XYZ file of C-alpha atoms in Angstrom:
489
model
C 0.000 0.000 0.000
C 1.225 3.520 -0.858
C 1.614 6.170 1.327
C -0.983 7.786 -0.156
C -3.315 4.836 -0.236
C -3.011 4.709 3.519
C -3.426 8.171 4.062
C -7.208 7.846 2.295
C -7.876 4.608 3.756
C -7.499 6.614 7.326
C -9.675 9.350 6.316
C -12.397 6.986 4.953
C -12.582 4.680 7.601
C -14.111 7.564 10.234
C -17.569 8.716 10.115
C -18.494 12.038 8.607
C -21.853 12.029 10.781
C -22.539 13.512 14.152
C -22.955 10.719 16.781
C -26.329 11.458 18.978
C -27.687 8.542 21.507
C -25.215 5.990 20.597
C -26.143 6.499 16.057
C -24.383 8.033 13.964
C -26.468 10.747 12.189
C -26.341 13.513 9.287
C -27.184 17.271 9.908
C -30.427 17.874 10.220
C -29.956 20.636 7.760
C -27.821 18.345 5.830
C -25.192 21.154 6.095
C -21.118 19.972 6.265
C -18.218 21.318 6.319
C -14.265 21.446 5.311
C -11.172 19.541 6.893
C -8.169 20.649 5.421
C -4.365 19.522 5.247
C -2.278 22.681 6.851
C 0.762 20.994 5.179
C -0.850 21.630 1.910
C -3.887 23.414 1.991
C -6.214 20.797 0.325
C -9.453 19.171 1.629
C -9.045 16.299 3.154
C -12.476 15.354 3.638
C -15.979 16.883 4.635
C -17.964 16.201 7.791
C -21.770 16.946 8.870
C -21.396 20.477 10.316
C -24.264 20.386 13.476
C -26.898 22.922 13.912
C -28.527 23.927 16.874
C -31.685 21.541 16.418
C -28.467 18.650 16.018
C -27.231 19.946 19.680
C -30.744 19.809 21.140
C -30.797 16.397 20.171
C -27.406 15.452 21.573
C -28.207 16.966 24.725
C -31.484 15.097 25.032
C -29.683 11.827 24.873
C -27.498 12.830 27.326
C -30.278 13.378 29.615
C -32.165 10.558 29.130
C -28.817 9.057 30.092
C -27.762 10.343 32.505
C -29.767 8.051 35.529
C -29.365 4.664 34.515
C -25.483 5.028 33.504
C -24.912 6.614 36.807
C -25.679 3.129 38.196
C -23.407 1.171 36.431
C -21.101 -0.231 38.692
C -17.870 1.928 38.849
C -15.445 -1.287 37.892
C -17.687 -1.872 34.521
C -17.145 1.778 33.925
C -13.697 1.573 35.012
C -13.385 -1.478 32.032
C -14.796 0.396 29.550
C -11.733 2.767 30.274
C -9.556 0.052 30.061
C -10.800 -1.343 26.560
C -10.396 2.399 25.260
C -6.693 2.260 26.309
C -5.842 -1.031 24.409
C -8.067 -0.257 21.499
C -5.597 3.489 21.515
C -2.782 1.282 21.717
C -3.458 -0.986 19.331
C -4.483 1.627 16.505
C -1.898 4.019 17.346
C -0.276 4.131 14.196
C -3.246 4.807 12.439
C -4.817 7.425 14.979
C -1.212 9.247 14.501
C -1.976 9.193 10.661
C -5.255 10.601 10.669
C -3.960 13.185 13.398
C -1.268 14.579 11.547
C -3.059 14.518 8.235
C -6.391 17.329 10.401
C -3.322 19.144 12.416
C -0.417 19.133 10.423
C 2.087 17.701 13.721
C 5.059 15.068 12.476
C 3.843 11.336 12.824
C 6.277 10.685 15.275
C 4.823 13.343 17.873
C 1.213 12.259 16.933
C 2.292 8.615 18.107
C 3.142 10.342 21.240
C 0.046 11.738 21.787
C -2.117 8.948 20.904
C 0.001 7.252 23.758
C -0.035 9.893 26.245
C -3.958 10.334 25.336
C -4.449 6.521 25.979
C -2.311 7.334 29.551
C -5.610 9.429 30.290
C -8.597 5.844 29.965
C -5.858 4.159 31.433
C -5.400 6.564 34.937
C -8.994 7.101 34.713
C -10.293 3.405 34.447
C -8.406 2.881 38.021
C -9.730 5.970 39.233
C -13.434 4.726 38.787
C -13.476 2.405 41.790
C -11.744 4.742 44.141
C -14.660 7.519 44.227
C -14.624 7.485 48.093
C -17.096 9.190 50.600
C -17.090 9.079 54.467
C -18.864 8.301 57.800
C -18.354 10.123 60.816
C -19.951 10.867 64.424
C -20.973 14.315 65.069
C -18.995 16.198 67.434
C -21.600 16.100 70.050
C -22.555 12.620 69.533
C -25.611 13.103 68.449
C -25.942 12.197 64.864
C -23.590 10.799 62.158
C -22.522 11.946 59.004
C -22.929 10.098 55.819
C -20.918 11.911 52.758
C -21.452 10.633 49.104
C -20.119 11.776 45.962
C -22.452 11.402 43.124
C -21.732 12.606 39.128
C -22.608 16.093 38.760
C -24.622 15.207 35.676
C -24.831 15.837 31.810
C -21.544 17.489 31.011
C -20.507 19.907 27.954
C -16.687 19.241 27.103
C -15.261 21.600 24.119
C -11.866 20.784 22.956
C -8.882 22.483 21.134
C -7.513 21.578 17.523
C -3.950 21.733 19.256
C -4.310 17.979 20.876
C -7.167 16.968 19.437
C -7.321 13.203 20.752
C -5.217 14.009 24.577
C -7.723 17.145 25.002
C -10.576 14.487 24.631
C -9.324 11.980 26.746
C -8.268 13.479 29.741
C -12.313 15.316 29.707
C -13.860 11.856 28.729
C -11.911 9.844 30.849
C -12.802 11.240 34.406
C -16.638 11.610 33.194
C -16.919 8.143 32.373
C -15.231 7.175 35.435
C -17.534 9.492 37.388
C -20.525 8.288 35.895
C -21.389 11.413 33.863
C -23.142 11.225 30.521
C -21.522 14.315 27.545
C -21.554 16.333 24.802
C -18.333 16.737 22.982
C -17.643 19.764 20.429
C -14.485 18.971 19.393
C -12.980 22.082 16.985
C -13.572 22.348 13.290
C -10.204 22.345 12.332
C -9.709 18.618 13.891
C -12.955 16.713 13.967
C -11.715 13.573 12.706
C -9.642 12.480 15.695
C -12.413 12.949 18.103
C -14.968 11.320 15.574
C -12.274 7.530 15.692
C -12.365 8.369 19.198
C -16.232 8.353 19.960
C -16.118 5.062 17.768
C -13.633 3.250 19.584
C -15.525 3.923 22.736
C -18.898 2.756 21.501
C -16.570 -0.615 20.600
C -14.929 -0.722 23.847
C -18.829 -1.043 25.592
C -19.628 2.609 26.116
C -23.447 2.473 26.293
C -26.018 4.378 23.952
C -26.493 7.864 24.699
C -23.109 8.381 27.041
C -21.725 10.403 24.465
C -22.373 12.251 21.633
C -19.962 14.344 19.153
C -21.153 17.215 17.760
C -18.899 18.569 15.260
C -20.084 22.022 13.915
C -18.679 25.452 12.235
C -21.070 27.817 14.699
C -19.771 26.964 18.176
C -21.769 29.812 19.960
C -24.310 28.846 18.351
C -24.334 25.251 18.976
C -23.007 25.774 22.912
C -24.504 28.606 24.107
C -28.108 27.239 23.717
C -27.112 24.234 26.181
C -25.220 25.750 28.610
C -28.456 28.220 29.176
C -30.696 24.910 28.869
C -30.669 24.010 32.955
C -30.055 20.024 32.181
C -26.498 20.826 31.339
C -24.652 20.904 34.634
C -21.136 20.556 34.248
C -18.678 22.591 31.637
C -14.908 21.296 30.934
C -13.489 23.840 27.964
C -9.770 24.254 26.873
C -9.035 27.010 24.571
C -8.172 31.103 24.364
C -9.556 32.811 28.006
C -11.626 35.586 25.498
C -13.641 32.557 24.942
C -13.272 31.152 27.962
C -14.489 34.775 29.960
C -18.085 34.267 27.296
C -18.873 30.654 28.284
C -18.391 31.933 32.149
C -20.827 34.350 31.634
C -23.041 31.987 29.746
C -22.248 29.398 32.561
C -23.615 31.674 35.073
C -27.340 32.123 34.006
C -27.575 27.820 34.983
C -24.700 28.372 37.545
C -22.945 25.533 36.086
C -19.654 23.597 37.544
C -17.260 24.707 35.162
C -13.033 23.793 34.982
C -11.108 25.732 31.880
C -7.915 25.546 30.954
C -7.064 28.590 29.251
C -4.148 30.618 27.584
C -0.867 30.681 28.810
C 2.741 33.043 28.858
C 4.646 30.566 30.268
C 8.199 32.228 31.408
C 11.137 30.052 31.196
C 13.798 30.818 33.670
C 17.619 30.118 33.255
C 19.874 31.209 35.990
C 23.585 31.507 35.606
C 24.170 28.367 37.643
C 21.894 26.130 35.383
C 23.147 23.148 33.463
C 23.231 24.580 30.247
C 23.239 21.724 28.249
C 20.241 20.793 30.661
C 18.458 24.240 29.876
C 18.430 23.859 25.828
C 17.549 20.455 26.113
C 14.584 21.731 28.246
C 14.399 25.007 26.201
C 13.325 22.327 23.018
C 10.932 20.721 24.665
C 8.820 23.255 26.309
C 9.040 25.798 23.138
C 8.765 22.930 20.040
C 6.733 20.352 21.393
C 3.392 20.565 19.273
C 5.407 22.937 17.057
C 5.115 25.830 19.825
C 1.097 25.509 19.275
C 0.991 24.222 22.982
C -0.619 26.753 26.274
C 2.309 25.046 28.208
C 4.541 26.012 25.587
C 7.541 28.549 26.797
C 7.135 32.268 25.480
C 9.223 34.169 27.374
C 13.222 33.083 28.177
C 14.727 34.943 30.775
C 18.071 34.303 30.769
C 20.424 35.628 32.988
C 22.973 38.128 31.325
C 26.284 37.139 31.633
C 25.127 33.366 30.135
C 22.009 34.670 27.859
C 24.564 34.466 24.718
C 26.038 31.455 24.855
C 22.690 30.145 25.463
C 20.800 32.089 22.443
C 23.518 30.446 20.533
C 23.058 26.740 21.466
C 19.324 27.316 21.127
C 19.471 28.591 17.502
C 21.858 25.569 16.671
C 19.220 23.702 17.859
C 16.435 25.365 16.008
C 18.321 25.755 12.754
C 19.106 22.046 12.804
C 14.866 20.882 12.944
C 13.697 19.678 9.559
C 10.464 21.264 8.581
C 8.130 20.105 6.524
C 4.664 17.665 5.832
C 4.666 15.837 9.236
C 4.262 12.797 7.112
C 7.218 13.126 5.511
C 10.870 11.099 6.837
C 12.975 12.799 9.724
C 10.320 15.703 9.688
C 10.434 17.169 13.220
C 8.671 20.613 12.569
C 4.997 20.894 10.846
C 2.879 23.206 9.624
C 0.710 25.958 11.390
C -2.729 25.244 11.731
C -3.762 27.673 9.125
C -2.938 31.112 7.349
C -4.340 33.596 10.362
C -1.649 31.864 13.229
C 1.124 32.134 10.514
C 0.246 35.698 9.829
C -0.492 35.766 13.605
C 3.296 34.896 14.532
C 4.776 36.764 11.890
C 3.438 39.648 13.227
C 4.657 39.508 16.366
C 8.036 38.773 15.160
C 8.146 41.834 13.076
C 6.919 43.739 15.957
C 9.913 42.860 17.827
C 12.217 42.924 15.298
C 10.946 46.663 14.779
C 11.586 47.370 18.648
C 15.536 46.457 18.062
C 15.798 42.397 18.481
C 18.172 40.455 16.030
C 16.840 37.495 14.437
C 19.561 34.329 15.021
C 17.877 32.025 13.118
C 14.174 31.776 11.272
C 12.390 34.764 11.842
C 10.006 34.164 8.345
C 7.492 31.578 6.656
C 8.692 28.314 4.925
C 8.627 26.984 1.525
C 5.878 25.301 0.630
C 1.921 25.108 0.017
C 1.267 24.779 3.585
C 1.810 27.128 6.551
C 4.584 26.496 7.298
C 6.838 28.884 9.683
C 10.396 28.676 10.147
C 12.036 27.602 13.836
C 13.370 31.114 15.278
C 15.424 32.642 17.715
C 15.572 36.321 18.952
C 17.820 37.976 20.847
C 17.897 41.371 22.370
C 13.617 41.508 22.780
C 12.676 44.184 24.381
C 10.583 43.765 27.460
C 7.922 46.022 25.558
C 7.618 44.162 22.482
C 4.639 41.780 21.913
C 6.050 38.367 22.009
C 6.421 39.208 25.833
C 2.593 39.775 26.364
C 1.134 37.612 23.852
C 0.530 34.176 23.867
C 2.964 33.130 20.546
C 1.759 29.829 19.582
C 4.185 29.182 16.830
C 8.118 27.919 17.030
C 9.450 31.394 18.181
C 11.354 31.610 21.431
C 12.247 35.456 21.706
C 15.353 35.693 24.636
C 14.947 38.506 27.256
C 17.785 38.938 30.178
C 17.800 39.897 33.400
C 20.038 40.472 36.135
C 19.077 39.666 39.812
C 16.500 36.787 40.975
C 13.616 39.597 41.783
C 13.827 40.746 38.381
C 13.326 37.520 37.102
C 10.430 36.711 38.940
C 9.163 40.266 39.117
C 9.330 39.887 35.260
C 8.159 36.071 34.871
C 4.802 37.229 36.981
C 3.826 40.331 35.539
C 1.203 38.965 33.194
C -2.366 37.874 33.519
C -1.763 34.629 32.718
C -0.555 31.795 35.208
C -0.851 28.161 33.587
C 3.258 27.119 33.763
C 6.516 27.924 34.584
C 10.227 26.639 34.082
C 13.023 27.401 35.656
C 16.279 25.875 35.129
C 18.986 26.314 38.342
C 21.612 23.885 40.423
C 21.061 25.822 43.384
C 18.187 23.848 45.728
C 17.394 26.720 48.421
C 16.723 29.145 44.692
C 14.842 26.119 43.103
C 12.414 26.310 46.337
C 12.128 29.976 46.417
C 11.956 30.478 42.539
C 9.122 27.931 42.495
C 6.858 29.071 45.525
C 7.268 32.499 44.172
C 6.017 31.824 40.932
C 2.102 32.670 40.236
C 1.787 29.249 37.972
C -0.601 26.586 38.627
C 2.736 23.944 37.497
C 6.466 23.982 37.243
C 9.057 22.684 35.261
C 12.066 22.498 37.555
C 14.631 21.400 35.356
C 12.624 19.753 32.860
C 10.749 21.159 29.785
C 8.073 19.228 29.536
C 4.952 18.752 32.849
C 2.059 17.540 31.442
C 1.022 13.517 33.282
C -1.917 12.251 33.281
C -1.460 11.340 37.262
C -0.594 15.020 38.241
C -3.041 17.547 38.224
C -3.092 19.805 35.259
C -4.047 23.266 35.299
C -3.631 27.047 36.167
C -4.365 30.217 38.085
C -5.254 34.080 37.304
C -6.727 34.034 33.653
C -5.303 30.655 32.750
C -8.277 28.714 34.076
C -10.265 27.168 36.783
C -10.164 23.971 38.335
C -7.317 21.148 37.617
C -7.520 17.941 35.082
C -5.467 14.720 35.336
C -4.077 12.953 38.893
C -6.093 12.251 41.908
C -8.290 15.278 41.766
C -9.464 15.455 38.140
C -11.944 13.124 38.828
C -13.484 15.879 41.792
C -14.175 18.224 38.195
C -17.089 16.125 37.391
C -18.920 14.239 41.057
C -20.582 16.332 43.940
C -20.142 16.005 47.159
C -24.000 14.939 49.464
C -24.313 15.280 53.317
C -27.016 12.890 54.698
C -27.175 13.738 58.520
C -28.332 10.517 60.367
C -30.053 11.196 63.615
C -31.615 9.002 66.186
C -28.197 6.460 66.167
């Protein structure tokens, strides 16, 4: 089989339709919509694009159920998990195909998604049968307390194009374990990794109605209607904190549970007593990873001044050295953008600081190609004032700032709205410690690039989001906690 063959035999083999109460359905209006290649700007395929009406319906399977999957026993849910793991695992080749055909990422970093989405059914599916409550005696020994945790209910889960199989998992994974019936909107630039994905749960035993995918153009118009509805009760959303502030305030009318994970700034600190073969390795991973369109991904280096050269240099090596090009082409380590308006996006922001006095090292312009494509780049000299330092990048730029003393490091690393993750990169413990409880992040990197687990809780403060997914407490997103006072004992 060609390459070519296999790359249509992935696309065919998913469903086009919108999957409502366990069936895979058109439209109603009949109405679909685009997926295109961003390595070469052709359509790869079209799929039903949802109306409102389409939504309704999703959201009345979910209701209807809701009750009797709450009841299935937490180790059958817990299985269903499991299956979804080794069904992951055992099409992971294929899933990484079909990802990096919607979202333009290198095979070889799609593989490690699928895995690391798998990671998610797997952590959740042992999670299911550990949904503990509590019994107690009243202080004055006059009652006792009985606490349950029960699933919150019907929950809305919207997803990014950026990991568009992970971002499902680690929402679907602690829902199912909770007991909670959804409605996934996956985004329109990736549909077709969360459409295999709602298909190899309905083989691994999920039942009818547990979850539907709605895959649609018209977001607010599809969303909004549900989370005003009053059977929705529970919104998980990853994405850009402007839309993240309009489904809080849409959230509100129903006062809905809600947990976001939203933009990022993420400062990456190297002090003059860091490894510095340690810090570029680190530098790599948190700026390339996902070709820089990550939250977590590092957009601000603060380096310290008398080793910020050598260490612009190393970097740009590095950067220069990346292969770029169709992630399904061989040794490709660097894709495409997602589409034109984030290449135009970064490019402006690289002019803007090239205009404010920095000095391009390497990249610092598009690549060849039908695709949008963006070469790796290194700046040195930013200025504190130019954009890259107050605007989410997502794109392979890594603009380096210095800075002289600890506070203005940290003074410099907080002063944003943002708070999702830090690194920092020192040999000195008692600054590691300091550096680290200083920092307004919801995670650190301590001398690693890379923090995302599915067993460690994932997630950020100030406008970066609300609540935490993955570990021990991303199953606490999606149950509530019931008091039943017991008198007369």
């Amino acid at each position: 089989m060609t390459v070519a063959d296999r790359e249509t035999r992935v696309v065919e083999q998913v469903s086009k339709q919108l999957l409502i109460g366990g069936r895979w359905h058109d439209a109603k209006s009949g109405a679909t919509f685009k997926v295109e290649d961003p390595s070469t700007g052709s359509v790869l395929c079209e799929v039903a694009d949802a109306g409102t009406e389409d939504a309704f319906a999703a959201l009345d399977a979910a209701a209807e159920a809701q009750s009797s999957w709450a009841r299935h026993a937490p180790r059958d849910r817990g299985e269903i998990l499991r299956r979804g793991y080794e069904l992951l695992m055992e099409r992971q080749d294929d899933l990484a195909l079909l990802m990096t055909l919607e979202m333009g990422k290198p095979v070889a970093e799609a593989k490690g998604e699928i895995a690391y989405a798998a990671e998610f059914f797997r952590w959740f599916s042992e999670e299911a049968v550990r949904i503990e409550g509590g019994y107690s005696l009243a202080p004055n020994g006059q009652a006792r307390f009985l606490i349950m945790r029960q699933p919150v209910g019907p929950s809305m889960l919207i997803t990014p194009w950026n990991f568009p199989m992970a971002m499902g998992t680690r929402k679907i994974g602690p829902a199912i374990a909770a007991g909670c019936t959804m409605v996934l909107k996956p985004a329109q630039q990736t549909p077709l990794s969360a459409l295999a994905l709602a298909d190899i749960l309905r083989e691994a035993g999920l039942p009818e109605g547990v979850l539907s995918v709605i895959t649609t153009t018209d977001a607010g118009g599809v969303t909004e209607p549900l989370l005003r509805d009053g059977r929705i009760r529970k919104l998980s959303f990853t994405g850009s904190t402007s839309v993240g502030r309009r489904l809080l305030e849409q959230s509100a009318s129903q006062v809905l549970r809600t947990s976001m994970e939203l933009g990022g700034n993420a400062p990456f600190l190297v002090f003059d007593d860091a490894d510095l073969d340690a810090a570029v390795d680190g530098a790599m991973q948190a700026k390339m990873r996902n070709i820089g369109e990550a939250c977590t991904a590092a957009n601000r280096f603060y380096v310290q001044a008398a080793i910020a050269p050598e260490f612009a240099r190393r970097l740009g090596e590095r950067m220069a050295a990346l292969k770029l090009g169709r992630g399904t082409d061989e040794d490709v380590q660097v894709g495409p953008l997602i589409d034109a308006r984030a290449r135009e996006k970064v490019q402006s922001l690289v002019d803007d600081a090239v205009g404010r006095g920095a000095e391009v090292l390497v990249g610092g312009g598009p690549g060849e190609g039908d695709g949008y494509f963006y070469r790796p780049t290194v700046l040195s000299g930013v200025s504190k004032e130019s954009e890259l330092s107050t605007t989410e990048i997502f794109g392979p730029v890594a603009p380096v700032i210095t800075f002289e003393t600890e506070e203005e490091a940290l003074a410099a690393a907080n002063d944003t709205e943002y708070g999702l993750v830090s690194y920092v990169f020192t040999e000195n413990l008692k600054r590691a410690l300091r550096v680290s409880e200083a920092l307004e992040t919801g995670m650190v990197g301590l001398n690693q690039g890379i923090v995302s687990n599915p067993a460690a809780p994932f997630g950020g403060v100030k406008h970066s989001g609300l609540g935490r997914e993955g570990g021990r407490v991303g199953i606490d997103e999606f149950v509530e906690m019931k008091y039943v006072g017991i008198g007369g004992v």
